[in-house]
Coordinates of C-alpha atoms and ligand atoms in Angstrom, one line a residue:
Chain A
M1241 CA 28.3 15.0 11.7
L1242 CA 26.3 12.2 13.8
E1243 CA 26.3 12.6 17.8
L1244 CA 25.1 10.3 20.1
T1245 CA 25.1 11.5 23.8
D1246 CA 24.2 9.2 27.0
Y1247 CA 21.8 7.2 24.3
N1248 CA 19.7 4.5 25.8
V1249 CA 17.3 2.2 24.0
A1250 CA 15.3 -0.4 25.9
Y1251 CA 12.7 -3.1 25.0
G1252 CA 10.3 -2.7 27.8
Q1253 CA 12.4 -3.1 30.9
S1254 CA 14.9 -4.7 29.4
D1255 CA 17.9 -2.1 28.7
V1256 CA 19.9 -2.9 25.1
I1257 CA 21.9 0.2 24.7
R1258 CA 23.2 1.9 27.6
N1259 CA 24.4 5.3 28.0
M1260 CA 26.1 5.0 24.7
N1261 CA 28.4 8.2 23.5
L1262 CA 29.1 8.1 19.9
S1263 CA 30.5 10.9 17.5
V1264 CA 31.0 9.9 13.8
G1265 CA 32.9 12.4 11.6
D1266 CA 32.3 13.7 8.2
E1267 CA 33.2 11.0 5.4
E1268 CA 34.1 8.7 8.3
I1269 CA 33.3 4.8 7.9
V1270 CA 32.7 3.4 11.5
A1271 CA 32.5 -0.5 11.8
V1272 CA 30.2 -1.8 14.8
L1273 CA 31.2 -5.1 15.8
G1274 CA 29.7 -7.5 18.6
R1275 CA 28.8 -10.7 19.2
N1276 CA 24.9 -12.1 18.4
G1277 CA 22.5 -10.2 20.6
M1278 CA 25.0 -7.4 21.6
G1279 CA 22.5 -4.8 20.4
K1280 CA 23.7 -3.7 16.7
T1281 CA 20.7 -4.0 15.2
T1282 CA 18.5 -2.6 17.8
L1283 CA 21.1 0.7 17.7
M1284 CA 20.5 0.9 13.8
K1285 CA 16.9 0.5 14.4
S1286 CA 16.8 3.3 16.8
L1287 CA 18.9 5.6 14.7
I1288 CA 16.3 5.3 11.7
G1289 CA 13.2 5.8 14.1
M1290 CA 11.9 2.0 14.0
I1291 CA 12.1 1.7 17.8
P1292 CA 11.8 4.6 20.1
S1293 CA 15.1 5.4 21.9
K1294 CA 14.5 5.5 26.2
S1295 CA 16.7 8.5 26.7
G1296 CA 19.8 10.7 25.4
T1297 CA 20.1 12.6 22.2
V1298 CA 20.9 11.8 18.8
A1299 CA 21.8 14.9 16.5
L1300 CA 22.8 14.7 12.9
N1301 CA 24.5 17.9 11.7
G1302 CA 22.8 19.8 14.2
V1303 CA 19.4 18.5 13.8
D1304 CA 17.7 16.8 16.8
L1305 CA 16.4 13.1 15.4
V1306 CA 14.8 12.0 18.7
P1307 CA 11.2 13.6 17.8
L1308 CA 11.4 12.8 14.3
Q1309 CA 9.6 9.4 12.8
S1310 CA 11.5 7.5 10.5
Y1311 CA 10.5 8.9 7.1
E1312 CA 11.4 12.4 8.9
R1313 CA 15.0 11.3 9.7
V1314 CA 15.4 10.1 6.1
G1315 CA 14.3 13.6 5.2
A1316 CA 17.0 14.7 7.7
G1317 CA 19.8 12.7 5.9
V1318 CA 19.7 9.1 7.2
G1319 CA 19.8 6.3 4.9
F1320 CA 19.0 2.6 6.3
V1321 CA 20.2 -0.7 5.1
P1322 CA 18.5 -3.4 7.2
Q1323 CA 19.7 -6.8 8.6
G1324 CA 17.7 -9.0 5.6
R1325 CA 17.5 -6.3 3.5
M1326 CA 13.9 -6.0 3.7
I1327 CA 13.4 -5.2 0.0
F1328 CA 9.7 -4.7 -1.3
S1329 CA 9.5 -8.3 -2.7
T1330 CA 6.3 -8.2 -5.0
M1331 CA 7.7 -4.6 -6.4
T1332 CA 10.1 -4.5 -9.3
V1333 CA 13.7 -3.7 -8.7
K1334 CA 13.2 -0.2 -10.6
E1335 CA 10.1 0.5 -8.2
N1336 CA 11.9 -0.5 -5.3
I1337 CA 14.6 2.1 -5.9
E1338 CA 11.9 4.7 -6.5
T1339 CA 10.5 4.0 -2.8
G1340 CA 13.9 5.6 -1.9
L1341 CA 13.3 8.6 -3.9
T1342 CA 10.4 9.7 -2.2
S1343 CA 11.8 12.2 0.5
T1344 CA 13.7 13.7 -2.4
G1345 CA 10.7 14.6 -4.5
K1346 CA 12.5 13.5 -7.6
N1347 CA 10.8 11.0 -10.1
D1348 CA 13.9 9.5 -11.9
I1349 CA 16.7 7.3 -10.4
P1350 CA 20.2 9.2 -10.8
E1351 CA 22.1 7.4 -13.4
D1352 CA 25.1 7.0 -11.2
L1353 CA 23.3 4.5 -8.9
Y1354 CA 23.1 2.1 -11.9
V1355 CA 26.5 2.9 -12.9
M1356 CA 27.5 1.5 -9.2
F1357 CA 25.1 -1.3 -9.4
P1358 CA 25.1 -2.2 -13.0
V1359 CA 23.4 -5.8 -12.3
L1360 CA 20.0 -3.7 -11.1
K1361 CA 19.9 -2.0 -14.5
E1362 CA 19.6 -5.2 -16.0
M1363 CA 17.1 -6.5 -13.8
Q1364 CA 15.2 -3.3 -13.3
H1365 CA 12.0 -5.0 -14.5
R1366 CA 12.4 -8.1 -12.2
R1367 CA 10.5 -8.5 -8.9
G1368 CA 12.6 -7.9 -6.0
G1369 CA 11.8 -10.9 -4.5
N1370 CA 13.0 -13.1 -7.3
L1371 CA 16.6 -11.5 -6.9
S1372 CA 19.5 -13.8 -5.4
G1373 CA 20.6 -12.7 -1.7
G1374 CA 23.8 -10.7 -3.0
Q1375 CA 21.8 -8.9 -5.8
Q1376 CA 19.0 -8.0 -3.0
Q1377 CA 21.9 -6.6 -0.9
Q1378 CA 22.7 -4.4 -3.6
L1379 CA 19.1 -3.3 -4.3
A1380 CA 18.9 -2.6 -0.7
I1381 CA 22.1 -0.2 -0.6
A1382 CA 20.7 1.4 -3.7
R1383 CA 17.4 1.9 -2.2
A1384 CA 18.9 3.7 0.6
L1385 CA 21.3 5.9 -1.7
A1386 CA 18.6 7.2 -3.4
S1387 CA 17.3 9.6 -0.9
N1388 CA 20.9 11.3 -1.0
P1389 CA 21.8 10.3 2.7
S1390 CA 24.6 12.0 4.6
V1391 CA 24.8 9.1 6.8
L1392 CA 24.0 5.5 5.9
L1393 CA 23.5 2.9 8.1
L1394 CA 24.0 -0.8 7.0
D1395 CA 23.3 -3.7 9.4
E1396 CA 25.3 -6.7 8.9
P1397 CA 25.4 -6.3 5.0
T1398 CA 27.9 -9.4 4.7
E1399 CA 25.3 -12.0 6.1
G1400 CA 24.6 -14.6 3.8
I1401 CA 27.1 -13.1 0.9
Q1402 CA 29.8 -15.2 0.0
P1403 CA 33.6 -14.3 0.8
S1404 CA 35.0 -13.0 -3.0
I1405 CA 31.5 -10.9 -2.9
I1406 CA 32.4 -9.7 0.5
K1407 CA 35.6 -8.2 -0.4
E1408 CA 34.4 -6.5 -3.5
M1409 CA 31.3 -5.2 -1.0
A1410 CA 34.0 -3.3 1.1
R1411 CA 35.5 -1.9 -2.2
T1412 CA 32.2 -0.4 -3.0
L1413 CA 31.4 0.8 0.1
R1414 CA 34.4 3.1 0.1
T1415 CA 33.7 4.0 -3.4
I1416 CA 30.3 5.2 -2.1
R1417 CA 31.8 7.0 0.5
D1418 CA 34.4 8.8 -1.7
Q1419 CA 32.1 9.7 -4.5
R1420 CA 29.1 10.8 -2.2
K1421 CA 31.1 12.3 0.6
L1422 CA 28.8 10.4 3.4
S1423 CA 29.3 8.8 6.6
I1424 CA 28.8 5.0 7.2
I1425 CA 28.0 3.0 10.2
V1426 CA 28.2 -0.8 9.4
S1427 CA 27.3 -3.3 12.0
E1428 CA 29.5 -6.7 11.4
Q1429 CA 30.4 -10.0 12.7
V1430 CA 33.4 -10.7 10.2
L1431 CA 36.5 -9.2 11.3
S1432 CA 38.0 -9.2 7.9
F1433 CA 35.2 -7.1 6.1
A1434 CA 35.6 -4.6 8.9
L1435 CA 38.9 -4.2 8.9
D1436 CA 38.7 -3.7 4.7
V1437 CA 36.2 -1.2 4.9
A1438 CA 36.3 0.8 8.1
D1439 CA 38.3 4.0 9.2
R1440 CA 37.6 3.1 12.6
I1441 CA 36.4 0.0 14.6
L1442 CA 33.9 -0.1 17.7
V1443 CA 33.1 -3.0 19.7
I1444 CA 30.0 -3.4 21.7
E1445 CA 29.3 -5.7 24.4
K1446 CA 26.0 -5.6 26.2
G1447 CA 25.1 -2.1 24.9
N1448 CA 28.1 -0.4 25.9
I1449 CA 31.2 0.3 23.7
V1450 CA 34.0 -1.4 24.9
L1451 CA 36.6 -0.7 22.5
D1452 CA 37.2 2.1 20.2
V1453 CA 40.1 2.4 17.6
P1454 CA 41.2 3.8 14.4
V1455 CA 41.5 0.9 11.8
E1456 CA 45.5 1.1 11.6
E1457 CA 45.8 0.5 15.4
A1458 CA 43.2 -2.5 15.4
D1459 CA 44.9 -5.1 16.9
Q1460 CA 43.1 -8.6 15.5
A1461 CA 44.0 -10.6 18.4
T1462 CA 42.4 -8.5 20.8
I1463 CA 39.0 -7.7 18.8
T1464 CA 39.0 -11.5 17.8
R1465 CA 38.7 -12.2 21.7
Y1466 CA 35.7 -9.8 21.9
L1467 CA 34.2 -11.8 19.2
S1468 CA 34.3 -15.0 20.2
V1469 CA 32.2 -16.6 22.9
Chain B
M1204 CA -35.4 -25.7 -16.4
F1205 CA -34.4 -25.1 -20.0
A1206 CA -37.1 -27.7 -21.0
D1207 CA -39.8 -24.7 -21.8
Y1208 CA -37.5 -22.5 -24.0
T1209 CA -36.6 -22.8 -27.5
M1210 CA -33.0 -22.4 -28.3
T1211 CA -33.3 -18.9 -29.8
E1212 CA -35.2 -17.9 -26.9
L1213 CA -32.3 -19.2 -24.3
T1214 CA -29.4 -17.5 -26.2
S1215 CA -31.7 -14.1 -25.9
I1216 CA -32.2 -14.8 -22.3
F1217 CA -28.8 -15.4 -21.5
A1218 CA -27.9 -12.6 -23.6
M1219 CA -30.0 -10.2 -21.9
Q1220 CA -29.6 -11.7 -18.4
G1221 CA -25.7 -11.7 -19.0
F1222 CA -26.0 -7.9 -20.0
A1223 CA -28.1 -6.9 -16.9
G1224 CA -25.5 -8.6 -15.3
L1225 CA -22.8 -6.4 -16.7
T1226 CA -24.3 -3.6 -15.0
L1227 CA -24.4 -5.0 -11.7
F1228 CA -20.9 -6.3 -12.5
S1229 CA -19.9 -2.7 -13.0
V1230 CA -21.4 -1.5 -9.6
F1231 CA -19.8 -4.5 -7.9
V1232 CA -16.3 -3.3 -9.4
L1233 CA -16.4 0.0 -8.2
M1234 CA -17.5 -1.0 -4.6
A1235 CA -15.0 -4.0 -4.3
L1236 CA -12.1 -1.7 -5.9
G1237 CA -12.5 0.9 -3.3
L1238 CA -13.0 -1.8 -0.4
A1239 CA -10.1 -3.8 -1.5
I1240 CA -7.7 -0.8 -1.6
I1241 CA -8.7 0.1 1.7
F1242 CA -8.4 -3.5 3.2
G1243 CA -5.2 -4.2 1.3
Q1244 CA -3.6 -1.2 2.8
M1245 CA -4.5 -0.6 6.1
G1246 CA -6.2 -3.9 6.9
V1247 CA -9.5 -2.1 7.9
I1248 CA -12.7 -3.6 6.9
N1249 CA -15.1 -0.7 6.1
M1250 CA -18.4 -1.4 6.4
A1251 CA -19.4 1.9 6.0
H1252 CA -18.5 1.7 2.4
G1253 CA -22.2 1.1 1.0
E1254 CA -22.9 4.6 2.6
F1255 CA -19.9 6.5 1.0
M1256 CA -21.5 4.9 -1.9
I1257 CA -25.0 6.5 -1.3
L1258 CA -23.1 9.7 -0.4
G1259 CA -22.1 9.5 -4.3
A1260 CA -25.7 8.8 -4.9
Y1261 CA -27.1 11.7 -3.3
T1262 CA -24.5 14.0 -4.6
T1263 CA -25.7 13.2 -8.0
Y1264 CA -29.3 13.6 -7.2
L1265 CA -28.4 17.1 -5.6
T1266 CA -26.3 17.9 -8.9
S1267 CA -29.0 17.0 -11.2
N1268 CA -31.4 19.1 -9.4
V1269 CA -29.2 21.9 -9.4
F1270 CA -29.0 21.8 -13.0
S1271 CA -32.7 21.6 -13.9
S1272 CA -33.6 24.0 -11.6
Y1273 CA -30.9 26.7 -12.3
L1274 CA -29.0 26.0 -15.5
P1275 CA -30.5 26.4 -19.1
E1276 CA -31.9 23.0 -20.4
S1277 CA -29.4 22.7 -22.9
L1278 CA -26.7 21.8 -20.3
Y1279 CA -28.7 19.1 -18.4
S1280 CA -27.4 16.4 -20.5
L1281 CA -23.8 17.1 -19.1
Y1282 CA -24.9 17.0 -15.4
F1283 CA -23.7 13.5 -15.0
F1284 CA -20.0 14.3 -15.7
V1285 CA -19.9 17.1 -13.1
A1286 CA -21.8 14.8 -10.8
L1287 CA -19.3 12.0 -11.1
I1288 CA -16.3 14.5 -10.2
L1289 CA -18.4 16.0 -7.2
A1290 CA -19.4 12.5 -6.0
F1291 CA -15.8 11.4 -6.0
L1292 CA -14.7 14.5 -4.2
A1293 CA -17.6 14.4 -1.8
A1294 CA -16.9 11.0 -0.6
G1295 CA -13.3 11.2 -0.9
A1296 CA -13.1 14.3 1.3
L1297 CA -15.4 12.6 3.9
G1298 CA -13.2 9.5 3.5
A1299 CA -10.4 11.7 4.5
F1300 CA -12.0 13.2 7.4
I1301 CA -13.1 10.0 8.9
E1302 CA -9.6 8.6 8.5
W1303 CA -8.3 11.5 10.4
A1304 CA -10.8 11.8 13.0
M1305 CA -11.6 8.0 13.8
I1306 CA -9.6 5.4 11.8
R1307 CA -6.0 6.4 12.4
H1308 CA -6.4 5.9 16.3
L1309 CA -7.7 2.4 15.6
Y1310 CA -5.3 0.8 13.6
K1311 CA -3.9 -1.5 16.0
R1312 CA -7.3 -2.7 16.9
P1313 CA -9.0 -4.5 13.8
L1314 CA -12.2 -5.5 15.8
D1315 CA -12.7 -2.1 16.8
T1316 CA -12.5 -0.7 13.3
L1317 CA -14.9 -3.2 12.4
L1318 CA -17.6 -1.9 15.1
A1319 CA -16.3 1.8 14.7
T1320 CA -16.9 1.6 11.0
W1321 CA -20.5 -0.2 11.5
G1322 CA -21.3 2.6 13.9
L1323 CA -20.4 5.1 11.4
S1324 CA -22.6 3.4 8.9
L1325 CA -25.7 3.8 11.1
I1326 CA -24.6 7.3 11.7
M1327 CA -24.6 8.1 8.3
Q1328 CA -27.8 6.2 7.3
Q1329 CA -29.8 8.4 9.7
L1330 CA -28.2 11.3 8.5
Y1331 CA -29.4 10.7 5.1
R1332 CA -32.9 10.0 6.4
T1333 CA -32.9 13.3 8.4
I1334 CA -31.4 15.3 5.3
F1335 CA -33.0 13.5 2.4
G1336 CA -36.2 11.8 4.2
P1337 CA -37.1 8.3 4.2
R1338 CA -38.3 7.9 0.8
E1339 CA -36.4 6.5 -2.3
V1340 CA -35.3 9.4 -4.5
G1341 CA -34.2 9.1 -8.3
V1342 CA -32.9 11.3 -11.1
T1343 CA -34.1 12.2 -14.3
L1344 CA -32.0 10.7 -17.0
P1345 CA -31.0 13.1 -19.9
D1346 CA -32.4 12.1 -23.0
W1347 CA -29.2 10.8 -24.7
L1348 CA -29.0 8.0 -21.7
M1349 CA -32.3 7.0 -22.4
G1350 CA -33.7 4.0 -24.7
S1351 CA -31.7 1.1 -25.6
I1352 CA -29.9 -0.3 -28.8
A1353 CA -31.7 -3.4 -30.3
L1354 CA -29.1 -6.0 -31.1
T1355 CA -31.7 -8.4 -32.5
D1356 CA -35.6 -8.9 -32.3
M1357 CA -35.3 -10.1 -28.8
V1358 CA -32.2 -8.7 -27.3
E1359 CA -31.9 -5.2 -26.2
I1360 CA -29.4 -3.2 -24.6
P1361 CA -30.0 -0.3 -22.3
I1362 CA -27.8 2.7 -23.3
N1363 CA -27.6 3.6 -19.7
G1364 CA -26.0 0.1 -18.7
L1365 CA -23.6 0.6 -21.4
F1366 CA -22.7 4.1 -20.3
V1367 CA -22.0 2.8 -16.4
M1368 CA -20.0 0.1 -17.7
A1369 CA -17.9 2.4 -19.7
I1370 CA -17.3 4.7 -16.6
T1371 CA -16.3 1.5 -14.9
L1372 CA -13.9 0.6 -17.1
V1373 CA -12.1 4.3 -17.2
V1374 CA -12.3 4.1 -13.7
A1375 CA -10.5 0.7 -13.2
V1376 CA -7.9 1.4 -15.7
G1377 CA -7.4 4.6 -13.8
V1378 CA -7.0 2.8 -10.4
G1379 CA -4.8 0.3 -11.9
L1380 CA -2.5 2.9 -13.6
T1381 CA -2.5 5.1 -10.3
M1382 CA -1.5 1.7 -8.5
Q1383 CA 1.1 0.6 -10.8
K1384 CA 2.6 3.9 -11.9
S1385 CA 2.0 6.9 -9.8
R1386 CA 4.0 7.8 -6.7
L1387 CA 1.0 7.3 -4.6
G1388 CA 0.6 3.7 -5.8
K1389 CA 4.3 2.9 -5.5
Q1390 CA 4.1 4.3 -2.0
T1391 CA 1.0 2.6 -1.2
R1392 CA 2.4 -0.8 -2.5
A1393 CA 5.6 -0.5 -0.2
V1394 CA 3.3 0.6 2.8
V1395 CA 1.2 -2.7 2.3
Q1396 CA 4.6 -4.9 2.2
N1397 CA 6.6 -3.5 5.0
R1398 CA 5.0 -0.4 7.0
P1399 CA 8.0 0.3 9.2
M1400 CA 10.7 -0.3 6.3
A1401 CA 8.4 2.1 4.1
S1402 CA 8.8 4.6 6.5
A1403 CA 12.7 3.9 6.6
V1404 CA 12.9 4.6 3.2
G1405 CA 11.5 8.0 3.4
I1406 CA 7.6 7.3 3.0
N1407 CA 5.4 9.3 5.3
T1408 CA 2.9 6.3 5.8
A1409 CA 0.2 8.0 7.8
R1410 CA -0.4 10.5 4.7
V1411 CA -0.6 7.3 2.3
D1412 CA -3.1 5.9 4.7
R1413 CA -5.0 9.1 4.5
L1414 CA -4.7 9.4 0.6
T1415 CA -5.7 5.5 0.0
F1416 CA -8.6 5.5 2.6
A1417 CA -9.8 8.9 0.8
L1418 CA -9.5 7.2 -2.6
G1419 CA -10.8 4.4 -1.5
C1420 CA -14.1 6.2 -0.5
G1421 CA -14.0 8.6 -3.7
I1422 CA -14.5 5.5 -5.7
A1423 CA -17.7 4.1 -3.6
G1424 CA -18.7 7.8 -4.6
I1425 CA -18.3 7.0 -8.3
A1426 CA -20.3 3.7 -7.9
G1427 CA -22.9 5.8 -6.1
A1428 CA -23.1 7.9 -9.3
A1429 CA -23.4 5.0 -11.4
F1430 CA -25.9 3.6 -9.3
T1431 CA -28.1 6.2 -9.7
M1432 CA -28.6 5.2 -13.2
I1433 CA -30.0 1.8 -12.7
G1434 CA -31.8 2.0 -9.3
S1435 CA -33.2 4.5 -6.8
T1436 CA -31.5 6.0 -4.0
G1437 CA -32.6 5.7 -0.3
P1438 CA -30.8 5.9 3.1
T1439 CA -30.2 2.3 3.4
S1440 CA -29.6 1.4 -0.4
G1441 CA -26.2 1.0 0.2
Q1442 CA -26.5 -2.1 2.6
L1443 CA -27.7 -4.4 -0.1
Y1444 CA -24.5 -3.8 -2.0
I1445 CA -22.0 -4.2 0.8
V1446 CA -22.3 -8.1 1.5
D1447 CA -21.9 -9.1 -2.2
T1448 CA -19.0 -6.6 -2.1
F1449 CA -17.1 -8.4 0.6
L1450 CA -17.9 -11.7 -1.4
V1451 CA -16.2 -10.3 -4.2
V1452 CA -13.0 -9.0 -2.6
V1453 CA -12.5 -12.0 -0.7
F1454 CA -13.5 -14.2 -3.6
G1455 CA -10.9 -12.4 -5.8
G1456 CA -8.0 -12.2 -3.4
A1457 CA -7.8 -8.6 -1.8
S1458 CA -4.4 -7.7 -3.4
S1459 CA -5.3 -8.2 -6.8
L1460 CA -6.8 -5.8 -9.1
V1461 CA -7.4 -8.4 -11.9
G1462 CA -8.9 -10.6 -9.3
T1463 CA -11.3 -8.4 -8.2
I1464 CA -12.5 -7.8 -11.3
A1465 CA -12.7 -11.5 -12.4
S1466 CA -14.6 -12.2 -9.4
A1467 CA -16.9 -9.5 -9.5
F1468 CA -17.7 -10.7 -13.0
T1469 CA -18.2 -14.4 -12.0
I1470 CA -20.4 -13.7 -8.9
S1471 CA -22.6 -10.8 -10.5
Q1472 CA -23.3 -13.0 -14.0
A1473 CA -23.9 -16.4 -11.9
Q1474 CA -26.3 -14.4 -10.0
S1475 CA -28.1 -12.3 -12.8
T1476 CA -28.3 -15.7 -15.1
M1477 CA -29.6 -17.8 -12.4
E1478 CA -32.2 -15.6 -11.2
F1479 CA -34.0 -15.7 -14.6
F1480 CA -34.5 -19.6 -14.0
L1481 CA -34.8 -20.0 -10.1
S1482 CA -35.7 -17.6 -7.4
G1483 CA -33.3 -14.7 -6.3
S1484 CA -32.5 -16.3 -3.0
M1485 CA -31.9 -19.8 -4.5
A1486 CA -29.7 -18.1 -6.9
K1487 CA -27.7 -16.6 -3.8
V1488 CA -27.5 -19.6 -2.1
L1489 CA -25.8 -21.4 -5.2
T1490 CA -23.4 -18.4 -5.9
L1491 CA -22.5 -18.7 -2.2
L1492 CA -21.9 -22.3 -2.4
V1493 CA -19.6 -22.0 -5.6
V1494 CA -17.4 -19.1 -3.8
V1495 CA -17.2 -21.2 -0.4
G1496 CA -16.2 -24.3 -2.3
I1497 CA -13.5 -22.1 -4.8
L1498 CA -12.5 -20.6 -1.3
M1499 CA -11.8 -23.8 0.3
L1500 CA -9.3 -24.9 -2.5
R1501 CA -7.8 -21.8 -2.8
P1502 CA -7.9 -19.9 0.5
Q1503 CA -6.3 -16.9 -1.0
G1504 CA -8.7 -16.1 -3.3
L1505 CA -8.5 -16.3 -7.3
F1506 CA -5.4 -14.6 -7.8
S1507 CA -2.3 -14.1 -6.0
L1508 CA 1.2 -12.9 -6.8
K1509 CA 3.9 -15.4 -7.3
I1510 CA 7.0 -14.6 -5.6
R1511 CA 9.5 -16.2 -3.2
K1512 CA 8.7 -15.6 0.4
Ligands
ATP552 N1 11.6 -6.9 19.9 C1 12.3 -7.2 20.8 N2 11.8 -7.4 22.1 C2 12.6 -7.7 23.2 N3 13.9 -7.8 23.1 C3 14.7 -8.1 22.1 C4 13.9 -7.3 20.5 N4 14.5 -7.7 19.7 C5 15.8 -7.9 20.2 N5 16.1 -7.9 21.8 C6 17.2 -8.3 22.3 O1 17.8 -7.3 22.4 C7 19.2 -8.0 22.4 C8 19.8 -7.2 21.3 O2 19.3 -7.5 20.0 P1 20.0 -7.2 18.9 O3 18.8 -7.8 17.7 O4 19.9 -5.8 18.5 O5 21.3 -7.9 18.6 P2 22.2 -8.1 17.3 O6 23.6 -7.4 17.9 O7 21.7 -7.3 15.9 O8 22.5 -9.6 17.1 P3 22.8 -10.2 15.8 O9 24.1 -10.3 15.3 O10 22.2 -11.7 16.0 O11 21.9 -9.7 14.6 C9 19.2 -9.0 22.3 O12 19.3 -9.6 23.7 C10 17.6 -9.5 22.0 O13 17.2 -10.6 22.5
MG553 MG1 21.2 -7.9 14.2

């Protein structure tokens, strides 16, 4: 499915992702945990092509992503929900989702997106910038799903969301995976969410994977130690 | 200054000057629309915008010549519609080419684009001089555009002016709909808001840039076609309009269609009405003063969207 080999990303001279090797399976949900500044966002942004990688390869279902620009990666099946949501705030909810349709060539928003996020249907004519944080998060996910990705990248989706909604978000993501048969990579700091949502837990530290376990074998105490400063 | 006129005279003066202002308004709106689209999309100030307009004017001139020399007389009345489309296509195609050849390499260097497009405007002026000669050319209006409608004894409204306004209205509505409803419009707005994110949801931003630049130039071409109805075309005619157009765009707030139209209206009306009573340059000075004053109070322009930042 998604394969990273000897993957390196740097800002100028400072290496942030170092020689990462990672393989994400079909319909697998992987949570990437790590403290602030350990390179989660850098990894996500480089996978969608917002920042270039330095060396190594990324292949999605056998397609080499490295030479592709962001929009071409979306066409190849990558969906991206950035940290901070980055919805188009002056555009309506409906228009925001429609931008996600670009790579599919379709004009109409598939009804199942609205079924999944009914609040977006209710608010479809409001400006995206006037939604609450939680609603914006749903919008960002719907926008990414509109392009029919085979792998969905979510960068800290729980940031600024209240605990009760976080539980629900984990359930929603698993439903999305089951319905759409896609893989999900989600970066996180909230351990309970990661344990709820993922099949597999990764911990990165200074750009390296230091722990890689199936969720059943994940030991909370060990992971907590990694996450505490 | 009003004391020398009777009340009825004053009313007709205002009506006539107001109307003359409306034709000016039309050209302003068309020019400003194109300029604002390009500026809003890629932050490029196209100093050659006036020359794209003149390309539209020359295209119209050529079309009218072809119609009068090669086609039966009965068809001449239609030449303007053909010219309008050709002017749009010619200016749009040149715009797409210039974006590809020049502008896209300069996106990260705003000052360089300013210089480069200014250089382009000089090159285009010289090309026009070489091809069409330094003398101004004009088109012969078909009969149905000649003459005027007499509203009262003193107030007459020229038909070509009305026609130019109708075209402007159609184009402005068309551009508004394109930006609001069409796919290109939505993609454009997404790119304007957040370029890297637009790409990350699947939008080919380079293509959107090229199409928007072409659209902006194409609209300038239409402005040029309209311009042939109210003035004659020379190699440097575009220069006269470019400064006023900048003024319109800045005053209206670069991201708002309604703002552009409102500001074009205010500026053209103010100038046209005052020109009758004061000298042309005095009218310009007053207009500028008012614009500067308002911009000091509202630096974002007349209109801007209200959303959470
Ligand atoms: N544009 C940039 N230029 C230079 N260094 C950067 C840039 N962006 C991030 N970094 C650095 O790269 C490292 C990783 O940052 P990154 O944003 O990927 O962390 P993160 O794991 O997402 O953190 P958080 O949990 O706070 O979101 C940090 O040390 C950061 O200072
Ligand atoms: Mg981050």
